[in-house]
């Protein structure tokens, strides 16, 4: 269907095998962006066409963490996200709602094991990168695990 510059038309766009839905408004395609709720505006050329199909933006992975009683390391596992190229793991030592910093970037697969950790309590979140640059929302935080003098609980 031809896109008219003065009306709203639902359209779809395919990137890296993913189909995203949007609306053509005044000759521009507006879609809820995959990068943490942002909005992207893509200009369209006269004569562009679209369809009314749509697909959801990928959901955040679901993460869990486990620890070995004596290794002083924590293993974070998460559910796979369709078309994900890599994952990033974030850590907080100030609580589940605390500030998170990157612990590992570009992880391929659905598990990651920390290096040997210092004393403290650790919480983790995970994001997936779909295609070259799209990032899902952060997962919910994992349960906290505490490293004591000789044990991880």
GROMACS .gro file of N, CA and C in nm:
model
  459
    1UNK      N    1   0.083  -0.117   0.000
    1UNK     CA    2   0.000   0.000   0.000
    1UNK      C    3   0.088   0.123   0.000
    2UNK      N    4   0.062   0.223  -0.082
    2UNK     CA    5   0.144   0.343  -0.084
    2UNK      C    6   0.125   0.423   0.045
    3UNK      N    7   0.231   0.488   0.091
    3UNK     CA    8   0.223   0.567   0.212
    3UNK      C    9   0.191   0.712   0.176
    4UNK      N   10   0.088   0.765   0.236
    4UNK     CA   11   0.051   0.904   0.212
    4UNK      C   12   0.113   0.989   0.321
    5UNK      N   13   0.164   1.103   0.287
    5UNK     CA   14   0.234   1.187   0.381
    5UNK      C   15   0.142   1.254   0.483
    6UNK      N   16   0.013   1.251   0.464
    6UNK     CA   17  -0.076   1.325   0.553
    6UNK      C   18  -0.157   1.235   0.646
    7UNK      N   19  -0.144   1.105   0.634
    7UNK     CA   20  -0.222   1.015   0.718
    7UNK      C   21  -0.131   0.919   0.791
    8UNK      N   22  -0.186   0.848   0.890
    8UNK     CA   23  -0.109   0.750   0.967
    8UNK      C   24  -0.130   0.612   0.907
    9UNK      N   25  -0.022   0.544   0.875
    9UNK     CA   26  -0.029   0.410   0.818
    9UNK      C   27   0.060   0.317   0.899
   10UNK      N   28   0.007   0.203   0.944
   10UNK     CA   29   0.095   0.106   1.010
   10UNK      C   30   0.190   0.046   0.908
   11UNK      N   31   0.316   0.031   0.947
   11UNK     CA   32   0.417  -0.026   0.858
   11UNK      C   33   0.503  -0.123   0.937
   12UNK      N   34   0.586  -0.199   0.866
   12UNK     CA   35   0.683  -0.284   0.934
   12UNK      C   36   0.818  -0.265   0.869
   13UNK      N   37   0.923  -0.299   0.945
   13UNK     CA   38   1.059  -0.279   0.900
   13UNK      C   39   1.141  -0.399   0.944
   14UNK      N   40   1.221  -0.455   0.857
   14UNK     CA   41   1.300  -0.574   0.889
   14UNK      C   42   1.446  -0.536   0.902
   15UNK      N   43   1.505  -0.571   1.019
   15UNK     CA   44   1.647  -0.548   1.045
   15UNK      C   45   1.702  -0.672   1.112
   16UNK      N   46   1.810  -0.725   1.061
   16UNK     CA   47   1.876  -0.842   1.120
   16UNK      C   48   1.777  -0.954   1.148
   17UNK      N   49   1.681  -0.977   1.057
   17UNK     CA   50   1.587  -1.085   1.072
   17UNK      C   51   1.471  -1.055   1.166
   18UNK      N   52   1.469  -0.938   1.225
   18UNK     CA   53   1.365  -0.899   1.319
   18UNK      C   54   1.269  -0.804   1.249
   19UNK      N   55   1.140  -0.823   1.268
   19UNK     CA   56   1.040  -0.735   1.208
   19UNK      C   57   0.979  -0.650   1.318
   20UNK      N   58   0.991  -0.517   1.303
   20UNK     CA   59   0.936  -0.425   1.401
   20UNK      C   60   0.819  -0.349   1.342
   21UNK      N   61   0.723  -0.317   1.425
   21UNK     CA   62   0.605  -0.244   1.378
   21UNK      C   63   0.621  -0.097   1.407
   22UNK      N   64   0.558  -0.014   1.325
   22UNK     CA   65   0.560   0.130   1.347
   22UNK      C   66   0.443   0.194   1.277
   23UNK      N   67   0.444   0.324   1.275
   23UNK     CA   68   0.337   0.400   1.210
   23UNK      C   69   0.402   0.505   1.123
   24UNK      N   70   0.353   0.519   1.000
   24UNK     CA   71   0.401   0.624   0.912
   24UNK      C   72   0.319   0.749   0.941
   25UNK      N   73   0.388   0.856   0.982
   25UNK     CA   74   0.321   0.982   1.013
   25UNK      C   75   0.394   1.092   0.936
   26UNK      N   76   0.324   1.158   0.845
   26UNK     CA   77   0.384   1.269   0.772
   26UNK      C   78   0.510   1.232   0.698
   27UNK      N   79   0.515   1.112   0.642
   27UNK     CA   80   0.632   1.070   0.564
   27UNK      C   81   0.748   1.019   0.647
   28UNK      N   82   0.729   0.999   0.779
   28UNK     CA   83   0.832   0.943   0.864
   28UNK      C   84   0.777   0.821   0.935
   29UNK      N   85   0.864   0.723   0.957
   29UNK     CA   86   0.825   0.600   1.025
   29UNK      C   87   0.862   0.615   1.171
   30UNK      N   88   0.765   0.601   1.261
   30UNK     CA   89   0.788   0.616   1.405
   30UNK      C   90   0.763   0.481   1.470
   31UNK      N   91   0.860   0.433   1.549
   31UNK     CA   92   0.847   0.303   1.614
   31UNK      C   93   0.904   0.312   1.754
   32UNK      N   94   0.844   0.238   1.846
   32UNK     CA   95   0.904   0.227   1.979
   32UNK      C   96   1.034   0.151   1.961
   33UNK      N   97   1.145   0.217   1.983
   33UNK     CA   98   1.276   0.159   1.955
   33UNK      C   99   1.311   0.046   2.049
   34UNK      N  100   1.397  -0.042   2.005
   34UNK     CA  101   1.438  -0.155   2.087
   34UNK      C  102   1.538  -0.116   2.195
   35UNK      N  103   1.594   0.003   2.188
   35UNK     CA  104   1.696   0.043   2.283
   35UNK      C  105   1.633   0.106   2.407
   36UNK      N  106   1.586   0.021   2.497
   36UNK     CA  107   1.532   0.062   2.625
   36UNK      C  108   1.422   0.167   2.614
   37UNK      N  109   1.323   0.142   2.529
   37UNK     CA  110   1.205   0.226   2.524
   37UNK      C  111   1.222   0.355   2.446
   38UNK      N  112   1.331   0.371   2.374
   38UNK     CA  113   1.348   0.493   2.296
   38UNK      C  114   1.255   0.491   2.175
   39UNK      N  115   1.242   0.604   2.108
   39UNK     CA  116   1.162   0.612   1.987
   39UNK      C  117   1.253   0.649   1.872
   40UNK      N  118   1.240   0.577   1.763
   40UNK     CA  119   1.320   0.606   1.644
   40UNK      C  120   1.229   0.666   1.539
   41UNK      N  121   1.281   0.762   1.464
   41UNK     CA  122   1.208   0.819   1.352
   41UNK      C  123   1.293   0.797   1.228
   42UNK      N  124   1.236   0.728   1.130
   42UNK     CA  125   1.307   0.696   1.006
   42UNK      C  126   1.236   0.764   0.891
   43UNK      N  127   1.302   0.856   0.819
   43UNK     CA  128   1.235   0.920   0.706
   43UNK      C  129   1.209   0.818   0.593
   44UNK      N  130   1.095   0.831   0.527
   44UNK     CA  131   1.060   0.744   0.415
   44UNK      C  132   1.060   0.824   0.286
   45UNK      N  133   1.095   0.760   0.179
   45UNK     CA  134   1.093   0.824   0.048
   45UNK      C  135   0.955   0.812  -0.014
   46UNK      N  136   0.923   0.906  -0.102
   46UNK     CA  137   0.798   0.900  -0.177
   46UNK      C  138   0.793   0.768  -0.251
   47UNK      N  139   0.678   0.702  -0.246
   47UNK     CA  140   0.663   0.573  -0.313
   47UNK      C  141   0.697   0.455  -0.225
   48UNK      N  142   0.741   0.478  -0.099
   48UNK     CA  143   0.770   0.368  -0.010
   48UNK      C  144   0.642   0.290   0.018
   49UNK      N  145   0.657   0.162   0.045
   49UNK     CA  146   0.540   0.080   0.075
   49UNK      C  147   0.561   0.007   0.207
   50UNK      N  148   0.453  -0.037   0.265
   50UNK     CA  149   0.460  -0.109   0.391
   50UNK      C  150   0.345  -0.206   0.400
   51UNK      N  151   0.335  -0.274   0.511
   51UNK     CA  152   0.226  -0.366   0.535
   51UNK      C  153   0.176  -0.348   0.677
   52UNK      N  154   0.072  -0.418   0.714
   52UNK     CA  155   0.013  -0.400   0.846
   52UNK      C  156   0.056  -0.506   0.947
   53UNK      N  157   0.154  -0.588   0.915
   53UNK     CA  158   0.202  -0.690   1.009
   53UNK      C  159   0.292  -0.626   1.114
   54UNK      N  160   0.303  -0.691   1.229
   54UNK     CA  161   0.391  -0.638   1.333
   54UNK      C  162   0.450  -0.752   1.416
   55UNK      N  163   0.557  -0.722   1.485
   55UNK     CA  164   0.620  -0.816   1.579
   55UNK      C  165   0.660  -0.739   1.703
   56UNK      N  166   0.663  -0.807   1.814
   56UNK     CA  167   0.699  -0.743   1.940
   56UNK      C  168   0.850  -0.726   1.950
   57UNK      N  169   0.892  -0.622   2.020
   57UNK     CA  170   1.033  -0.604   2.052
   57UNK      C  171   1.070  -0.714   2.150
   58UNK      N  172   1.189  -0.775   2.139
   58UNK     CA  173   1.225  -0.885   2.227
   58UNK      C  174   1.219  -0.848   2.375
   59UNK      N  175   1.173  -0.943   2.455
   59UNK     CA  176   1.168  -0.922   2.601
   59UNK      C  177   1.307  -0.937   2.661
   60UNK      N  178   1.324  -0.883   2.778
   60UNK     CA  179   1.451  -0.898   2.850
   60UNK      C  180   1.469  -1.044   2.890
   61UNK      N  181   1.595  -1.089   2.899
   61UNK     CA  182   1.617  -1.226   2.947
   61UNK      C  183   1.577  -1.239   3.094
   62UNK      N  184   1.557  -1.362   3.139
   62UNK     CA  185   1.530  -1.391   3.279
   62UNK      C  186   1.658  -1.450   3.337
   63UNK      N  187   1.714  -1.385   3.438
   63UNK     CA  188   1.844  -1.426   3.491
   63UNK      C  189   1.833  -1.489   3.630
   64UNK      N  190   1.921  -1.584   3.657
   64UNK     CA  191   1.936  -1.644   3.789
   64UNK      C  192   2.085  -1.653   3.820
   65UNK      N  193   2.118  -1.664   3.946
   65UNK     CA  194   2.258  -1.675   3.986
   65UNK      C  195   2.274  -1.787   4.087
   66UNK      N  196   2.384  -1.859   4.078
   66UNK     CA  197   2.417  -1.965   4.174
   66UNK      C  198   2.563  -1.948   4.213
   67UNK      N  199   2.598  -2.003   4.328
   67UNK     CA  200   2.738  -1.995   4.368
   67UNK      C  201   2.785  -2.128   4.423
   68UNK      N  202   2.914  -2.147   4.411
   68UNK     CA  203   2.978  -2.265   4.467
   68UNK      C  204   3.013  -2.234   4.612
   69UNK      N  205   2.998  -2.331   4.701
   69UNK     CA  206   3.023  -2.307   4.842
   69UNK      C  207   3.165  -2.262   4.872
   70UNK      N  208   3.263  -2.308   4.795
   70UNK     CA  209   3.400  -2.274   4.830
   70UNK      C  210   3.479  -2.204   4.719
   71UNK      N  211   3.422  -2.183   4.602
   71UNK     CA  212   3.501  -2.124   4.493
   71UNK      C  213   3.506  -1.972   4.497
   72UNK      N  214   3.417  -1.908   4.572
   72UNK     CA  215   3.407  -1.764   4.579
   72UNK      C  216   3.378  -1.702   4.442
   73UNK      N  217   3.304  -1.777   4.360
   73UNK     CA  218   3.260  -1.731   4.228
   73UNK      C  219   3.110  -1.750   4.217
   74UNK      N  220   3.047  -1.665   4.134
   74UNK     CA  221   2.904  -1.674   4.110
   74UNK      C  222   2.882  -1.697   3.961
   75UNK      N  223   2.795  -1.792   3.929
   75UNK     CA  224   2.759  -1.820   3.790
   75UNK      C  225   2.621  -1.763   3.764
   76UNK      N  226   2.612  -1.679   3.661
   76UNK     CA  227   2.486  -1.618   3.620
   76UNK      C  228   2.439  -1.690   3.495
   77UNK      N  229   2.312  -1.732   3.495
   77UNK     CA  230   2.251  -1.798   3.379
   77UNK      C  231   2.127  -1.720   3.341
   78UNK      N  232   2.087  -1.726   3.214
   78UNK     CA  233   1.969  -1.653   3.170
   78UNK      C  234   1.904  -1.724   3.053
   79UNK      N  235   1.779  -1.686   3.028
   79UNK     CA  236   1.707  -1.743   2.914
   79UNK      C  237   1.758  -1.678   2.786
   80UNK      N  238   1.760  -1.755   2.680
   80UNK     CA  239   1.804  -1.703   2.550
   80UNK      C  240   1.698  -1.607   2.493
   81UNK      N  241   1.742  -1.505   2.423
   81UNK     CA  242   1.654  -1.411   2.355
   81UNK      C  243   1.668  -1.437   2.205
   82UNK      N  244   1.553  -1.448   2.135
   82UNK     CA  245   1.555  -1.476   1.991
   82UNK      C  246   1.640  -1.373   1.918
   83UNK      N  247   1.724  -1.419   1.829
   83UNK     CA  248   1.811  -1.336   1.744
   83UNK      C  249   1.917  -1.257   1.820
   84UNK      N  250   1.943  -1.292   1.945
   84UNK     CA  251   2.046  -1.221   2.023
   84UNK      C  252   2.184  -1.257   1.972
   85UNK      N  253   2.267  -1.155   1.952
   85UNK     CA  254   2.404  -1.175   1.908
   85UNK      C  255   2.497  -1.193   2.027
   86UNK      N  256   2.467  -1.124   2.137
   86UNK     CA  257   2.552  -1.131   2.256
   86UNK      C  258   2.472  -1.078   2.375
   87UNK      N  259   2.531  -1.093   2.494
   87UNK     CA  260   2.468  -1.051   2.618
   87UNK      C  261   2.568  -0.970   2.701
   88UNK      N  262   2.516  -0.880   2.784
   88UNK     CA  263   2.598  -0.805   2.879
   88UNK      C  264   2.547  -0.837   3.019
   89UNK      N  265   2.639  -0.854   3.113
   89UNK     CA  266   2.606  -0.887   3.251
   89UNK      C  267   2.645  -0.767   3.338
   90UNK      N  268   2.554  -0.725   3.424
   90UNK     CA  269   2.576  -0.611   3.514
   90UNK      C  270   2.572  -0.660   3.657
   91UNK      N  271   2.649  -0.594   3.745
   91UNK     CA  272   2.657  -0.634   3.886
   91UNK      C  273   2.632  -0.514   3.976
   92UNK      N  274   2.568  -0.542   4.091
   92UNK     CA  275   2.549  -0.442   4.195
   92UNK      C  276   2.593  -0.502   4.327
   93UNK      N  277   2.662  -0.422   4.407
   93UNK     CA  278   2.699  -0.464   4.542
   93UNK      C  279   2.627  -0.379   4.646
   94UNK      N  280   2.531  -0.297   4.601
   94UNK     CA  281   2.458  -0.208   4.693
   94UNK      C  282   2.313  -0.249   4.710
   95UNK      N  283   2.272  -0.362   4.654
   95UNK     CA  284   2.135  -0.410   4.667
   95UNK      C  285   2.070  -0.431   4.532
   96UNK      N  286   1.957  -0.502   4.533
   96UNK     CA  287   1.887  -0.534   4.409
   96UNK      C  288   1.844  -0.409   4.334
   97UNK      N  289   1.810  -0.303   4.406
   97UNK     CA  290   1.768  -0.178   4.343
   97UNK      C  291   1.884  -0.079   4.332
   98UNK      N  292   2.004  -0.121   4.364
   98UNK     CA  293   2.120  -0.032   4.364
   98UNK      C  294   2.172  -0.003   4.225
   99UNK      N  295   2.282   0.069   4.221
   99UNK     CA  296   2.348   0.102   4.095
   99UNK      C  297   2.419  -0.021   4.040
  100UNK      N  298   2.407  -0.042   3.908
  100UNK     CA  299   2.471  -0.156   3.843
  100UNK      C  300   2.581  -0.107   3.751
  101UNK      N  301   2.691  -0.184   3.747
  101UNK     CA  302   2.801  -0.156   3.655
  101UNK      C  303   2.825  -0.281   3.570
  102UNK      N  304   2.888  -0.263   3.457
  102UNK     CA  305   2.912  -0.376   3.366
  102UNK      C  306   3.013  -0.473   3.430
  103UNK      N  307   2.978  -0.600   3.432
  103UNK     CA  308   3.067  -0.704   3.483
  103UNK      C  309   3.129  -0.781   3.367
  104UNK      N  310   3.051  -0.800   3.260
  104UNK     CA  311   3.101  -0.871   3.141
  104UNK      C  312   3.024  -0.821   3.019
  105UNK      N  313   3.095  -0.802   2.910
  105UNK     CA  314   3.034  -0.750   2.788
  105UNK      C  315   3.060  -0.847   2.673
  106UNK      N  316   2.963  -0.861   2.584
  106UNK     CA  317   2.983  -0.943   2.465
  106UNK      C  318   2.984  -1.092   2.493
  107UNK      N  319   2.912  -1.136   2.596
  107UNK     CA  320   2.908  -1.279   2.631
  107UNK      C  321   2.827  -1.354   2.526
  108UNK      N  322   2.883  -1.460   2.472
  108UNK     CA  323   2.812  -1.545   2.377
  108UNK      C  324   2.767  -1.668   2.454
  109UNK      N  325   2.640  -1.702   2.444
  109UNK     CA  326   2.586  -1.812   2.522
  109UNK      C  327   2.500  -1.758   2.635
  110UNK      N  328   2.454  -1.846   2.722
  110UNK     CA  329   2.360  -1.804   2.826
  110UNK      C  330   2.409  -1.829   2.968
  111UNK      N  331   2.541  -1.835   2.987
  111UNK     CA  332   2.598  -1.843   3.122
  111UNK      C  333   2.728  -1.763   3.126
  112UNK      N  334   2.759  -1.715   3.244
  112UNK     CA  335   2.885  -1.644   3.268
  112UNK      C  336   2.923  -1.667   3.413
  113UNK      N  337   3.051  -1.689   3.438
  113UNK     CA  338   3.100  -1.710   3.574
  113UNK      C  339   3.193  -1.595   3.611
  114UNK      N  340   3.170  -1.539   3.728
  114UNK     CA  341   3.251  -1.426   3.775
  114UNK      C  342   3.393  -1.472   3.804
  115UNK      N  343   3.485  -1.375   3.810
  115UNK     CA  344   3.616  -1.409   3.865
  115UNK      C  345   3.600  -1.432   4.016
  116UNK      N  346   3.706  -1.466   4.086
  116UNK     CA  347   3.698  -1.481   4.231
  116UNK      C  348   3.659  -1.346   4.291
  117UNK      N  349   3.559  -1.349   4.379
  117UNK     CA  350   3.501  -1.225   4.432
  117UNK      C  351   3.550  -1.193   4.572
  118UNK      N  352   3.548  -1.065   4.604
  118UNK     CA  353   3.580  -1.019   4.739
  118UNK      C  354   3.458  -1.037   4.828
  119UNK      N  355   3.474  -1.017   4.956
  119UNK     CA  356   3.362  -1.028   5.050
  119UNK      C  357   3.253  -0.929   5.011
  120UNK      N  358   3.127  -0.970   5.022
  120UNK     CA  359   3.016  -0.881   4.990
  120UNK      C  360   2.899  -0.958   4.935
  121UNK      N  361   2.792  -0.884   4.906
  121UNK     CA  362   2.672  -0.942   4.846
  121UNK      C  363   2.659  -0.890   4.705
  122UNK      N  364   2.627  -0.980   4.611
  122UNK     CA  365   2.626  -0.948   4.469
  122UNK      C  366   2.490  -0.977   4.407
  123UNK      N  367   2.443  -0.885   4.324
  123UNK     CA  368   2.319  -0.898   4.247
  123UNK      C  369   2.354  -0.877   4.101
  124UNK      N  370   2.285  -0.948   4.011
  124UNK     CA  371   2.317  -0.938   3.868
  124UNK      C  372   2.192  -0.911   3.785
  125UNK      N  373   2.213  -0.842   3.673
  125UNK     CA  374   2.111  -0.821   3.570
  125UNK      C  375   2.177  -0.848   3.435
  126UNK      N  376   2.095  -0.882   3.334
  126UNK     CA  377   2.147  -0.916   3.202
  126UNK      C  378   2.067  -0.843   3.094
  127UNK      N  379   2.135  -0.801   2.987
  127UNK     CA  380   2.068  -0.748   2.868
  127UNK      C  381   2.114  -0.830   2.748
  128UNK      N  382   2.031  -0.831   2.645
  128UNK     CA  383   2.066  -0.899   2.520
  128UNK      C  384   2.082  -0.794   2.411
  129UNK      N  385   2.180  -0.814   2.323
  129UNK     CA  386   2.195  -0.728   2.205
  129UNK      C  387   2.144  -0.807   2.086
  130UNK      N  388   2.042  -0.750   2.020
  130UNK     CA  389   1.979  -0.814   1.904
  130UNK      C  390   2.029  -0.742   1.780
  131UNK      N  391   2.079  -0.818   1.683
  131UNK     CA  392   2.137  -0.755   1.566
  131UNK      C  393   2.268  -0.688   1.605
  132UNK      N  394   2.299  -0.577   1.539
  132UNK     CA  395   2.426  -0.510   1.566
  132UNK      C  396   2.420  -0.414   1.683
  133UNK      N  397   2.306  -0.350   1.709
  133UNK     CA  398   2.306  -0.242   1.807
  133UNK      C  399   2.184  -0.235   1.897
  134UNK      N  400   2.086  -0.319   1.885
  134UNK     CA  401   1.964  -0.308   1.965
  134UNK      C  402   1.980  -0.384   2.095
  135UNK      N  403   1.946  -0.319   2.207
  135UNK     CA  404   1.962  -0.380   2.338
  135UNK      C  405   1.827  -0.390   2.407
  136UNK      N  406   1.799  -0.507   2.466
  136UNK     CA  407   1.674  -0.525   2.541
  136UNK      C  408   1.684  -0.449   2.673
  137UNK      N  409   1.574  -0.442   2.742
  137UNK     CA  410   1.574  -0.386   2.877
  137UNK      C  411   1.654  -0.478   2.968
  138UNK      N  412   1.696  -0.427   3.082
  138UNK     CA  413   1.765  -0.510   3.181
  138UNK      C  414   1.670  -0.615   3.236
  139UNK      N  415   1.722  -0.733   3.265
  139UNK     CA  416   1.642  -0.835   3.331
  139UNK      C  417   1.612  -0.790   3.473
  140UNK      N  418   1.520  -0.858   3.538
  140UNK     CA  419   1.499  -0.837   3.681
  140UNK      C  420   1.627  -0.881   3.753
  141UNK      N  421   1.656  -0.825   3.871
  141UNK     CA  422   1.779  -0.866   3.940
  141UNK      C  423   1.771  -1.010   3.989
  142UNK      N  424   1.887  -1.074   3.994
  142UNK     CA  425   1.894  -1.208   4.052
  142UNK      C  426   1.885  -1.195   4.203
  143UNK      N  427   1.863  -1.306   4.269
  143UNK     CA  428   1.871  -1.308   4.415
  143UNK      C  429   2.015  -1.274   4.454
  144UNK      N  430   2.031  -1.209   4.567
  144UNK     CA  431   2.166  -1.174   4.611
  144UNK      C  432   2.239  -1.296   4.664
  145UNK      N  433   2.369  -1.298   4.641
  145UNK     CA  434   2.456  -1.402   4.696
  145UNK      C  435   2.568  -1.334   4.773
  146UNK      N  436   2.595  -1.383   4.892
  146UNK     CA  437   2.694  -1.321   4.980
  146UNK      C  438   2.821  -1.405   4.987
  147UNK      N  439   2.933  -1.340   4.965
  147UNK     CA  440   3.064  -1.403   4.980
  147UNK      C  441   3.113  -1.368   5.120
  148UNK      N  442   3.139  -1.472   5.201
  148UNK     CA  443   3.195  -1.451   5.335
  148UNK      C  444   3.340  -1.496   5.332
  149UNK      N  445   3.402  -1.505   5.443
  149UNK     CA  446   3.547  -1.536   5.448
  149UNK      C  447   3.582  -1.660   5.368
  150UNK      N  448   3.505  -1.768   5.376
  150UNK     CA  449   3.539  -1.890   5.303
  150UNK      C  450   3.420  -1.952   5.231
  151UNK      N  451   3.303  -1.890   5.234
  151UNK     CA  452   3.185  -1.951   5.175
  151UNK      C  453   3.106  -1.854   5.087
  152UNK      N  454   3.032  -1.909   4.993
  152UNK     CA  455   2.938  -1.831   4.914
  152UNK      C  456   2.799  -1.883   4.946
  153UNK      N  457   2.708  -1.794   4.988
  153UNK     CA  458   2.572  -1.838   5.022
  153UNK      C  459   2.469  -1.758   4.947
   0.00000   0.00000   0.00000
